[in-house]
Amino acid sequence: MSPSTVAIISVVILVLLFLLRMPVAYVMAMVGFAGFAYMVSVESSLSILAKDFWMMFSSYSLTVVPMFIFMGTVAFYSGMSSRLYDTAYRFFGNVRGGLALATIAACAGFGAMCGSTNAAAAAMGRVTLPEMRRYNYDPSLATGCVAAAGSLAILIPPSTILIIYGIIVEESIGKLFAAGILPGALLTALFAVTIYILCRVKPSLAPPGAKSTWKERMVSVSGVIEMLLLFALVMGGLFVGWFTPTEAGAAGAGGALVIALARRRLSWRGFLDSLADTTRITAMVFLIVTGATIFGHFISVTRVPFELSEWVGGLALSPNVIMGFIIFGYLIGGCFMDSLALITLTVPILYPLVLSLGFNSIWFGVIIVLVGEMGVITPPVGINVYVIKGVAPDIPLETIFRGIFPFLAAIIVCIAILIVFPQIALFLPSFMMW
Amino acid sequence: MASFDRFVRLLSKYCDRIAQAAVVAMMLLVVGDIVLRAVWRPIPGTYDVVGFIGAVLVSFAIAYCAVQGGHISVELVVARLSQRVQLIINIITGILSLGIFALVTWQCLILAEDMRQVGEVSMSALIPFYPYIYGVAFGCALLCLVILVDLGKSLAEVAKG
């Protein structure tokens, strides 16, 4: 059997087992293990299995995930989220879709403190979902918008994906971070437009609330101040160089605890609940990332990604058309694989092709992040959707996946705009010396 | 059976408490490192220790996450099938799940023993790896027990008819 046939059969088995309700993480680990054993040898597959579990579980860079989840759960159980959303509701509540718009803005802001899409979706999901549900938002729109907007975290610096891309292609991480800022703002605006259109077409999705008086609005602003303090701590600390992006998670969690205790808003029960939620979501995310890594090792030995890129590179087509194919390939690949695994797997293969086609490496980094954003929300393996499911277990997975499609369209529009106007990504880095 | 079920649940719950303590320990260590680095000098070996705490956190949390149904699966299709077919599917996927995590447990034990014999230690703090790999093996073994209990329940239901 040819390696590509093995890869195709294994993807079919993967999807079949997903549909049989076997946990996604278990399936990826099992199929990845079996495939690698078939392609290479049982012995090496067994030894890689244990090493992958150990490497992922003890990964220093992944420790930012539980820390930002903890920060979010503390913010949630100390009522910061409710107060913040109360403010948002006071200001935007009388607008249709106001809370969804506030969610997008908050996710963009949170993205500036957090470089991991799963952590952002987990934290912001905790913060925003209960509020949108309290105000009777359609569950599909509410979950879809958080799952999608949570992905802004990897576009708006700091970003784990940009860091890993920078390491793979030996490009300046400072420039890559600068390159993410304007496309991040663009995508935030596109998400907002998406919500506006959805609410125009179907007003019942996001019911408008009562209009607040300016006095009520001003009183509610105190709820934002603690959030701004936390923002200032994490962002300021990063800029000044007090701590690294990985440490920022712990700093944020510590800051959230201090604020909650200073305001006497966190009960002992709430503290224990926030810890319990943190371990549950962390366990789920880590097991999925580990499963995706094991599956990724198998897919890379089938050489399917290599053959695919060779085939695309051999076509006599214009660079933009080939880039379109590459992006389409990522869209499909992102359906079945974890974005981070997919990116670490394919960037080394596609990078020479992309450069030879005349594309800029920093620009391609931003495009990779955007395809990664698609990957984390597309079914059946969209990690953000599962993270949101972990936050709101009573909402069916299908409902969340239905909600992400309008936002997926927004990401595709963003990519198209960046292909036509690469300057949006390249303008800010051009001012940077390092 | 019922008492075994209770034992596994309680054990995973108490292990999850250890994971929760690890969350607090990780935060305190990193924050302590940041603060002490600013005013005096960094805590030596923080990088290594934070990774080890992460390993404890995740290993001790995966089983209780499974008890709570926290590991994500696709509900789409199976929920629409008859109760009996669902049970049979649960048994098949349960056996597969048990198989893969039994392998992971076994291999982690071997890896831990190898590391112990070689005397492999972390880069800066020079802490041996193997106890933590035993920890990963323990967490996976506990997850196996949780899967086994669920499998037992499905088998009992099918036997009852």
Coordinates of C-alpha atoms in Angstrom, one line a residue:
Chain A
M1 CA 0.0 0.0 0.0
S2 CA 1.3 3.4 -0.9
P3 CA 1.9 5.9 1.9
S4 CA -0.7 8.3 0.5
T5 CA -3.3 5.4 0.5
V6 CA -2.4 4.7 4.2
A7 CA -2.9 8.4 5.0
I8 CA -6.3 8.5 3.3
I9 CA -7.5 5.3 4.9
S10 CA -6.3 6.6 8.3
V11 CA -8.2 9.9 7.9
V12 CA -11.3 7.9 7.0
I13 CA -10.9 5.8 10.2
L14 CA -10.2 9.0 12.2
V15 CA -13.5 10.6 11.0
L16 CA -15.4 7.4 11.5
L17 CA -14.2 7.1 15.1
F18 CA -15.0 10.7 15.8
L19 CA -18.6 10.0 14.6
L20 CA -18.8 7.0 17.0
R21 CA -18.4 9.5 19.9
M22 CA -14.9 8.3 20.9
P23 CA -13.1 11.3 22.5
V24 CA -11.3 13.3 19.8
A25 CA -8.0 13.2 21.7
Y26 CA -8.1 9.4 22.1
V27 CA -8.8 8.9 18.4
M28 CA -6.0 11.1 17.2
A29 CA -3.5 9.4 19.5
M30 CA -4.7 5.9 18.5
V31 CA -4.9 6.4 14.8
G32 CA -1.6 8.3 14.8
F33 CA 0.0 5.5 16.8
A34 CA -1.4 2.7 14.6
G35 CA -0.5 4.5 11.4
F36 CA 3.1 5.2 12.5
A37 CA 3.5 1.6 13.6
Y38 CA 2.3 0.5 10.1
M39 CA 4.5 2.9 8.2
V40 CA 7.7 2.6 10.3
S41 CA 7.7 0.0 13.0
V42 CA 5.7 -1.0 16.1
E43 CA 8.8 -0.4 18.3
S44 CA 9.5 3.2 17.2
S45 CA 5.8 4.0 17.3
L46 CA 5.6 2.8 20.9
S47 CA 8.6 4.8 21.9
I48 CA 7.3 8.0 20.2
L49 CA 4.0 7.5 21.9
A50 CA 5.5 7.8 25.4
K51 CA 7.9 10.6 24.4
D52 CA 5.1 12.7 22.9
F53 CA 3.0 12.4 26.1
W54 CA 5.9 13.3 28.2
M55 CA 7.1 16.2 26.0
M56 CA 3.6 17.8 25.7
F57 CA 2.6 17.3 29.3
S58 CA 5.9 18.8 30.6
S59 CA 6.2 21.5 27.8
Y60 CA 7.3 24.9 29.3
S61 CA 5.7 26.9 26.6
L62 CA 2.3 25.2 27.0
T63 CA 2.2 26.2 30.7
V64 CA 0.8 29.5 29.6
V65 CA -2.4 27.6 28.8
P66 CA -3.5 26.6 32.3
M67 CA -2.3 30.0 33.6
F68 CA -4.5 32.0 31.3
I69 CA -7.4 29.6 31.8
F70 CA -6.9 30.2 35.6
M71 CA -6.9 33.9 35.1
G72 CA -10.2 33.6 33.2
T73 CA -11.8 31.4 35.8
V74 CA -10.8 33.7 38.6
A75 CA -12.1 36.7 36.6
F76 CA -15.3 34.8 36.1
Y77 CA -15.9 33.5 39.7
S78 CA -15.0 36.9 41.2
G79 CA -17.7 38.4 39.0
M80 CA -15.3 40.6 36.9
S81 CA -16.9 39.3 33.7
S82 CA -20.4 40.1 34.9
R83 CA -19.4 43.6 35.8
L84 CA -17.5 44.1 32.6
Y85 CA -20.4 42.9 30.6
D86 CA -22.8 45.0 32.6
T87 CA -20.8 48.0 31.5
A88 CA -20.8 46.8 27.9
Y89 CA -24.6 46.3 28.1
R90 CA -25.1 49.8 29.5
F91 CA -23.3 51.3 26.6
F92 CA -24.2 49.0 23.7
G93 CA -27.1 47.1 25.1
N94 CA -29.7 49.1 23.2
V95 CA -28.0 48.2 19.9
R96 CA -28.8 44.8 18.3
G97 CA -25.9 42.4 18.8
G98 CA -24.3 44.9 21.3
L99 CA -22.9 42.2 23.6
A100 CA -21.6 40.2 20.7
L101 CA -19.8 43.3 19.5
A102 CA -18.4 43.9 23.0
T103 CA -17.3 40.2 23.0
I104 CA -15.3 40.8 19.8
A105 CA -13.7 43.9 21.2
A106 CA -12.9 42.2 24.5
C107 CA -11.4 39.2 22.6
A108 CA -9.3 41.6 20.6
G109 CA -8.2 43.3 23.8
F110 CA -7.5 39.9 25.4
G111 CA -5.6 38.8 22.3
A112 CA -3.2 41.6 23.1
M113 CA -2.4 39.8 26.4
C114 CA -2.6 36.3 25.3
G115 CA -0.9 34.4 22.5
S116 CA -2.8 31.2 22.6
T117 CA -6.1 30.8 20.8
N118 CA -7.3 28.0 23.1
A119 CA -6.5 30.0 26.2
A120 CA -8.2 33.1 24.8
A121 CA -11.3 31.2 23.8
A122 CA -11.4 29.5 27.3
A123 CA -10.9 32.7 29.2
M124 CA -13.2 34.9 27.1
G125 CA -15.8 32.1 26.8
R126 CA -15.9 32.0 30.5
V127 CA -16.3 35.7 30.7
T128 CA -18.7 36.4 27.8
L129 CA -20.9 33.3 27.4
P130 CA -22.8 33.5 30.7
E131 CA -23.6 37.2 30.0
M132 CA -24.8 36.7 26.4
R133 CA -26.9 33.8 27.6
R134 CA -28.3 35.9 30.4
Y135 CA -29.4 38.4 27.8
N136 CA -31.0 35.7 25.7
Y137 CA -28.6 35.6 22.8
D138 CA -28.9 32.8 20.3
P139 CA -26.5 30.1 21.6
S140 CA -25.2 29.5 18.1
L141 CA -24.2 33.2 17.6
A142 CA -22.9 33.5 21.2
T143 CA -20.6 30.5 21.1
G144 CA -19.6 31.0 17.4
C145 CA -18.5 34.6 18.0
V146 CA -16.4 33.7 21.1
A147 CA -14.9 30.7 19.4
A148 CA -13.9 32.8 16.4
A149 CA -12.9 35.9 18.2
G150 CA -10.8 33.9 20.6
S151 CA -8.6 33.1 17.6
L152 CA -7.7 36.8 17.4
A153 CA -5.2 36.0 20.1
I154 CA -2.8 34.4 17.7
L155 CA -3.0 37.3 15.2
I156 CA -2.7 40.2 17.7
P157 CA 0.7 40.0 19.4
P158 CA 1.9 38.2 21.4
S159 CA 1.2 35.1 19.4
T160 CA 2.5 31.5 19.9
I161 CA 1.9 30.8 16.2
L162 CA 4.0 33.8 15.1
I163 CA 6.7 32.8 17.6
I164 CA 6.8 29.2 16.3
Y165 CA 6.7 30.4 12.6
G166 CA 9.5 32.9 13.4
I167 CA 11.6 30.1 14.8
I168 CA 10.9 27.7 11.9
V169 CA 11.7 30.2 9.1
E170 CA 14.3 32.2 11.1
E171 CA 12.4 35.5 10.7
S172 CA 12.4 38.3 13.2
I173 CA 9.7 37.7 15.9
G174 CA 9.6 41.5 16.6
K175 CA 8.7 42.2 12.9
L176 CA 6.2 39.3 12.9
F177 CA 4.5 40.7 16.0
A178 CA 4.3 44.2 14.4
A179 CA 2.9 42.6 11.2
G180 CA 0.0 41.0 13.2
I181 CA -1.3 44.3 14.6
L182 CA -3.1 45.9 11.6
P183 CA -4.5 42.6 10.2
G184 CA -5.7 41.9 13.8
A185 CA -7.5 45.3 13.8
L186 CA -8.9 44.5 10.3
L187 CA -10.2 41.1 11.3
T188 CA -11.7 42.5 14.5
A189 CA -13.6 45.0 12.3
L190 CA -14.7 42.3 9.9
F191 CA -16.0 40.2 12.8
A192 CA -18.0 43.2 14.0
V193 CA -19.4 43.8 10.5
T194 CA -20.4 40.1 10.4
I195 CA -22.4 40.5 13.6
Y196 CA -24.0 43.6 12.3
I197 CA -25.1 41.8 9.1
L198 CA -26.3 38.7 11.0
C199 CA -28.4 40.9 13.3
R200 CA -29.8 42.9 10.4
V201 CA -30.8 39.6 8.6
K202 CA -32.2 37.9 11.7
P203 CA -32.9 40.4 14.5
S204 CA -34.0 37.6 17.0
L205 CA -30.4 36.3 17.2
A206 CA -29.3 39.1 19.5
P207 CA -32.2 40.9 21.1
P208 CA -31.6 44.6 21.9
G209 CA -31.9 45.5 25.5
A210 CA -33.1 48.5 27.4
K211 CA -31.4 51.9 26.9
S212 CA -29.5 53.0 30.0
T213 CA -29.2 56.5 31.3
W214 CA -25.8 58.2 31.3
K215 CA -25.8 58.1 35.1
E216 CA -26.2 54.3 35.0
R217 CA -23.4 54.1 32.4
M218 CA -21.0 56.1 34.5
V219 CA -21.7 54.1 37.6
S220 CA -21.1 50.8 35.7
V221 CA -17.7 52.0 34.5
S222 CA -16.1 51.0 37.8
G223 CA -16.5 47.4 36.5
V224 CA -14.1 48.1 33.7
I225 CA -11.4 49.6 35.8
E226 CA -10.3 46.3 37.3
M227 CA -10.1 44.7 33.9
L228 CA -8.1 47.7 32.6
L229 CA -5.8 47.3 35.6
L230 CA -5.2 43.7 34.6
F231 CA -4.7 44.7 31.0
A232 CA -2.2 47.3 32.1
L233 CA -0.4 44.8 34.3
V234 CA -0.1 42.1 31.6
M235 CA 0.5 44.4 28.6
G236 CA 2.7 46.9 30.4
G237 CA 4.8 44.1 32.0
L238 CA 5.4 42.6 28.6
F239 CA 6.3 45.9 27.0
V240 CA 8.6 46.9 29.9
G241 CA 10.1 43.5 29.9
W242 CA 9.2 42.4 33.4
F243 CA 8.2 39.0 32.1
T244 CA 8.0 36.9 28.9
P245 CA 4.8 36.0 27.1
T246 CA 4.8 32.6 28.8
E247 CA 5.2 34.1 32.2
A248 CA 2.5 36.6 31.5
G249 CA -0.1 33.9 32.1
A250 CA 1.0 33.4 35.7
A251 CA 1.3 37.2 36.2
G252 CA -2.2 37.7 34.8
A253 CA -3.6 34.9 37.0
G254 CA -1.8 36.4 40.0
G255 CA -3.1 39.9 39.2
A256 CA -6.6 38.6 38.8
L257 CA -6.4 37.0 42.2
V258 CA -5.0 40.1 43.9
I259 CA -7.7 42.3 42.3
A260 CA -10.5 39.8 43.3
L261 CA -9.2 39.6 46.9
A262 CA -8.7 43.3 47.2
R263 CA -12.3 43.9 46.1
R264 CA -13.4 41.1 48.4
R265 CA -15.3 39.5 45.5
L266 CA -13.8 36.0 45.5
S267 CA -15.2 33.5 48.0
W268 CA -13.3 30.4 49.1
R269 CA -15.9 28.3 47.2
G270 CA -15.3 30.4 44.1
F271 CA -11.6 30.0 44.4
L272 CA -11.9 26.2 44.5
D273 CA -14.4 26.2 41.6
S274 CA -12.0 28.3 39.5
L275 CA -9.3 25.7 40.2
A276 CA -11.5 22.8 39.4
D277 CA -12.5 24.4 36.1
T278 CA -8.9 25.2 35.3
T279 CA -7.7 21.6 35.7
R280 CA -10.7 20.2 33.7
I281 CA -10.2 22.5 30.7
T282 CA -6.4 22.2 30.9
A283 CA -6.6 18.3 30.9
M284 CA -9.0 18.5 27.9
V285 CA -6.8 20.9 25.9
F286 CA -3.5 19.1 26.6
L287 CA -4.8 15.7 25.7
I288 CA -6.1 17.1 22.4
V289 CA -2.8 18.8 21.6
T290 CA -0.9 15.6 22.5
G291 CA -3.2 13.5 20.3
A292 CA -2.7 16.0 17.4
T293 CA 1.0 15.8 17.8
I294 CA 1.0 12.0 17.6
F295 CA -1.2 12.0 14.6
G296 CA 1.0 14.7 13.1
H297 CA 4.1 12.5 13.4
F298 CA 2.3 9.8 11.5
I299 CA 1.0 12.1 8.7
S300 CA 4.5 13.5 8.2
V301 CA 6.0 10.0 7.6
T302 CA 3.4 9.3 4.9
R303 CA 5.0 12.3 3.1
V304 CA 1.6 13.3 2.0
P305 CA 2.2 17.0 2.8
F306 CA 5.4 16.9 0.8
E307 CA 3.8 15.3 -2.2
L308 CA 0.9 17.7 -2.1
S309 CA 3.2 20.8 -2.1
E310 CA 5.4 19.3 -4.8
W311 CA 2.3 18.8 -6.9
V312 CA 1.0 22.3 -6.3
G313 CA 4.5 23.8 -7.0
G314 CA 4.6 22.0 -10.3
L315 CA 1.5 23.6 -11.7
A316 CA 1.9 26.3 -14.3
L317 CA -0.3 28.8 -12.6
S318 CA 0.1 32.4 -11.3
P319 CA 1.5 32.7 -7.8
N320 CA -1.8 34.1 -6.4
V321 CA -3.7 31.1 -7.7
I322 CA -1.2 28.7 -6.1
M323 CA -1.4 30.7 -2.9
G324 CA -5.2 30.2 -3.2
F325 CA -4.6 26.5 -3.4
I326 CA -2.3 26.5 -0.5
I327 CA -4.9 28.4 1.6
F328 CA -7.6 26.0 0.5
G329 CA -5.3 23.1 1.4
Y330 CA -4.9 24.6 4.9
L331 CA -8.7 25.1 5.2
I332 CA -9.2 21.4 4.4
G333 CA -6.2 20.3 6.5
G334 CA -7.4 22.5 9.4
C335 CA -10.6 20.5 9.5
F336 CA -8.8 17.4 10.5
M337 CA -5.8 18.5 12.3
D338 CA -4.8 20.8 15.1
S339 CA -3.7 24.1 13.7
L340 CA -0.4 24.2 15.6
A341 CA 0.4 20.6 14.5
L342 CA -0.6 21.4 10.9
I343 CA 1.5 24.6 10.8
T344 CA 4.6 23.0 12.3
L345 CA 4.2 20.2 9.9
T346 CA 3.7 22.1 6.7
V347 CA 5.6 25.4 7.0
P348 CA 9.0 23.9 6.5
I349 CA 7.7 22.2 3.4
L350 CA 5.8 25.1 1.9
Y351 CA 8.2 27.9 2.8
P352 CA 10.7 27.4 0.0
L353 CA 7.9 27.2 -2.5
V354 CA 6.3 30.4 -1.1
L355 CA 9.5 32.3 -1.3
S356 CA 10.2 31.1 -4.9
L357 CA 6.8 32.3 -5.9
G358 CA 7.9 35.8 -4.8
F359 CA 5.9 36.1 -1.6
N360 CA 7.2 38.0 1.5
S361 CA 8.1 35.7 4.4
I362 CA 6.6 38.1 7.0
W363 CA 3.4 38.4 5.0
F364 CA 3.2 34.6 4.7
G365 CA 3.5 34.4 8.5
V366 CA 0.4 36.5 8.9
I367 CA -1.4 34.3 6.3
I368 CA -0.3 31.2 8.2
V369 CA -1.8 32.6 11.4
L370 CA -5.1 33.4 9.6
V371 CA -5.3 29.8 8.2
G372 CA -4.5 28.7 11.7
E373 CA -7.5 30.7 12.9
M374 CA -9.7 28.9 10.4
G375 CA -8.3 25.6 11.6
V376 CA -9.2 26.1 15.2
I377 CA -12.8 26.7 14.4
T378 CA -13.6 24.3 11.5
P379 CA -15.2 20.9 12.2
P380 CA -14.6 18.2 13.1
V381 CA -11.2 19.1 14.7
G382 CA -11.7 22.8 15.7
I383 CA -10.0 23.1 19.1
N384 CA -11.6 26.4 20.0
V385 CA -15.0 24.9 19.5
Y386 CA -14.2 22.1 21.9
V387 CA -12.8 24.6 24.4
I388 CA -16.0 26.6 24.2
K389 CA -17.9 23.3 24.6
G390 CA -15.8 22.7 27.7
V391 CA -16.9 26.1 29.0
A392 CA -20.6 25.6 28.1
P393 CA -21.2 21.8 28.2
D394 CA -24.9 22.0 27.8
I395 CA -24.7 23.6 24.3
P396 CA -24.5 20.9 21.5
L397 CA -21.3 20.8 19.4
E398 CA -23.4 21.2 16.2
T399 CA -24.9 24.4 17.5
I400 CA -21.4 25.9 18.1
F401 CA -20.1 24.7 14.7
R402 CA -23.2 26.3 13.0
G403 CA -22.3 29.5 14.7
I404 CA -18.8 29.7 13.4
F405 CA -19.5 29.7 9.7
P406 CA -20.3 33.5 9.3
F407 CA -17.0 34.2 11.1
L408 CA -15.1 31.7 9.0
A409 CA -16.3 33.7 6.0
A410 CA -15.0 36.9 7.6
I411 CA -11.5 35.3 8.0
I412 CA -11.6 34.3 4.3
V413 CA -12.5 37.8 3.4
C414 CA -9.6 39.0 5.6
I415 CA -7.2 36.7 3.8
A416 CA -8.4 37.9 0.4
I417 CA -7.9 41.5 1.4
L418 CA -4.3 40.7 2.6
I419 CA -3.6 39.0 -0.8
V420 CA -4.7 42.1 -2.6
F421 CA -3.2 44.6 -0.2
P422 CA -0.1 42.9 1.4
Q423 CA 0.9 46.3 2.7
I424 CA -1.6 46.0 5.5
A425 CA 0.7 43.4 7.0
L426 CA 4.0 44.8 5.9
F427 CA 3.5 48.5 6.7
L428 CA 4.3 48.4 10.5
P429 CA 7.3 45.9 10.3
S430 CA 8.9 48.3 7.8
F431 CA 9.5 50.7 10.7
M432 CA 11.2 48.1 12.7
M433 CA 15.0 47.8 12.9
W434 CA 15.2 44.3 14.5
Chain B
M1 CA -18.7 -3.1 40.8
A2 CA -20.4 -0.2 42.4
S3 CA -17.7 0.1 45.1
F4 CA -15.0 -0.1 42.5
D5 CA -16.7 2.7 40.6
R6 CA -16.8 4.8 43.7
F7 CA -13.2 4.0 44.5
V8 CA -12.1 5.1 41.0
R9 CA -14.2 8.3 41.1
L10 CA -12.8 9.3 44.6
L11 CA -9.2 8.5 43.6
S12 CA -9.5 10.6 40.4
K13 CA -11.1 13.4 42.4
Y14 CA -8.3 13.5 45.0
C15 CA -5.7 13.4 42.2
D16 CA -7.5 16.3 40.6
R17 CA -7.0 18.2 43.9
I18 CA -3.2 17.6 43.5
A19 CA -3.6 19.0 39.9
Q20 CA -5.3 22.1 41.4
A21 CA -2.5 22.5 43.9
A22 CA -0.1 22.3 41.0
V23 CA -2.0 25.2 39.3
V24 CA -1.5 27.4 42.4
A25 CA 2.2 26.2 42.8
M26 CA 2.9 27.1 39.1
M27 CA 1.4 30.5 39.5
L28 CA 3.2 31.3 42.7
L29 CA 6.6 30.0 41.4
V30 CA 6.4 32.1 38.2
V31 CA 5.1 35.2 39.9
G32 CA 7.8 34.7 42.6
D33 CA 10.4 34.4 40.0
I34 CA 9.3 37.6 38.2
V35 CA 9.2 39.6 41.5
L36 CA 12.4 38.3 42.9
R37 CA 14.2 38.8 39.6
A38 CA 13.2 42.4 39.6
V39 CA 14.2 43.1 43.2
W40 CA 17.1 40.6 43.8
R41 CA 17.8 37.6 41.7
P42 CA 15.7 35.0 39.9
I43 CA 14.7 31.7 41.5
P44 CA 17.2 29.2 40.0
G45 CA 15.7 26.4 37.9
T46 CA 12.3 28.0 37.5
Y47 CA 12.1 27.0 33.8
D48 CA 12.6 23.3 34.5
V49 CA 10.4 23.2 37.6
V50 CA 7.5 24.9 35.9
G51 CA 7.6 22.2 33.2
F52 CA 7.5 19.5 35.8
I53 CA 4.7 21.2 37.7
G54 CA 2.8 21.3 34.3
A55 CA 3.4 17.5 33.9
V56 CA 2.0 16.8 37.4
L57 CA -1.0 19.2 36.7
V58 CA -2.0 17.5 33.4
S59 CA -1.2 13.9 34.5
F60 CA -3.3 14.2 37.7
A61 CA -6.2 16.0 35.9
I62 CA -6.9 13.8 32.9
A63 CA -8.7 11.0 34.8
Y64 CA -11.1 13.3 36.7
C65 CA -11.7 15.3 33.5
A66 CA -12.9 11.9 31.9
V67 CA -15.1 11.2 34.9
Q68 CA -16.8 14.5 34.3
G69 CA -17.1 13.8 30.6
G70 CA -14.7 16.6 29.9
H71 CA -12.8 15.0 27.0
I72 CA -14.5 16.2 23.9
S73 CA -16.3 13.9 21.5
V74 CA -18.6 14.4 18.6
E75 CA -22.3 13.9 19.7
L76 CA -23.6 14.5 16.2
V77 CA -24.5 10.9 15.1
V78 CA -24.6 8.4 18.0
A79 CA -27.1 10.4 20.1
R80 CA -29.7 9.6 17.4
L81 CA -29.3 5.8 17.5
S82 CA -31.2 3.4 19.7
Q83 CA -30.0 2.8 23.2
R84 CA -28.7 -0.7 22.5
V85 CA -26.7 0.4 19.4
Q86 CA -25.3 3.2 21.5
L87 CA -24.2 0.7 24.2
I88 CA -22.5 -1.5 21.6
I89 CA -20.7 1.5 20.1
N90 CA -19.6 2.5 23.6
I91 CA -18.2 -0.9 24.2
I92 CA -16.2 -0.8 20.9
T93 CA -14.8 2.7 21.5
G94 CA -14.2 1.9 25.2
I95 CA -12.0 -1.1 24.3
L96 CA -10.1 1.0 21.7
S97 CA -9.6 3.8 24.3
L98 CA -8.5 1.4 26.9
G99 CA -6.1 -0.1 24.5
I100 CA -4.4 3.1 23.5
F101 CA -4.0 4.4 27.1
A102 CA -2.8 1.0 28.3
L103 CA -0.1 1.3 25.7
V104 CA 0.7 4.9 26.8
T105 CA 0.9 3.8 30.4
W106 CA 3.1 0.8 29.6
Q107 CA 5.5 2.9 27.4
C108 CA 5.7 5.7 30.0
L109 CA 6.8 3.1 32.6
I110 CA 9.5 1.9 30.2
L111 CA 10.6 5.5 29.4
A112 CA 10.7 6.4 33.1
E113 CA 12.8 3.3 33.9
D114 CA 15.2 4.1 31.0
M115 CA 15.5 7.7 32.2
R116 CA 16.2 6.5 35.8
Q117 CA 18.9 4.1 34.7
V118 CA 20.6 6.6 32.4
G119 CA 20.3 9.2 35.2
E120 CA 18.8 11.9 32.8
V121 CA 18.3 15.2 34.6
S122 CA 16.8 18.6 33.6
M123 CA 19.1 21.3 31.9
S124 CA 19.5 23.9 34.7
A125 CA 17.9 22.6 37.9
L126 CA 19.5 19.1 37.4
I127 CA 16.3 17.4 38.6
P128 CA 15.8 13.8 37.5
F129 CA 13.0 13.3 34.9
Y130 CA 11.9 9.9 35.8
P131 CA 9.6 10.5 38.8
Y132 CA 7.5 12.9 36.7
I133 CA 7.3 10.4 33.8
Y134 CA 6.1 7.8 36.4
G135 CA 3.5 10.5 37.2
V136 CA 2.4 10.6 33.6
A137 CA 2.2 6.8 33.6
F138 CA 0.1 7.0 36.8
G139 CA -2.3 9.6 35.3
C140 CA -2.7 7.5 32.2
A141 CA -3.3 4.3 34.3
L142 CA -6.0 6.1 36.3
L143 CA -7.6 7.2 33.0
C144 CA -7.6 3.5 32.0
L145 CA -9.5 2.7 35.2
V146 CA -12.1 5.4 34.4
I147 CA -12.5 4.0 30.9
L148 CA -12.7 0.5 32.3
V149 CA -15.5 1.4 34.7
D150 CA -17.5 3.0 31.9
L151 CA -16.9 -0.1 29.8
G152 CA -18.0 -2.3 32.6
K153 CA -21.2 -0.3 32.9
S154 CA -22.0 -0.6 29.2
L155 CA -21.3 -4.4 29.3
A156 CA -23.6 -4.8 32.3
E157 CA -26.3 -2.9 30.6
V158 CA -26.1 -5.0 27.4
A159 CA -26.1 -8.2 29.5
K160 CA -29.3 -7.0 31.2
G161 CA -30.8 -6.4 27.8

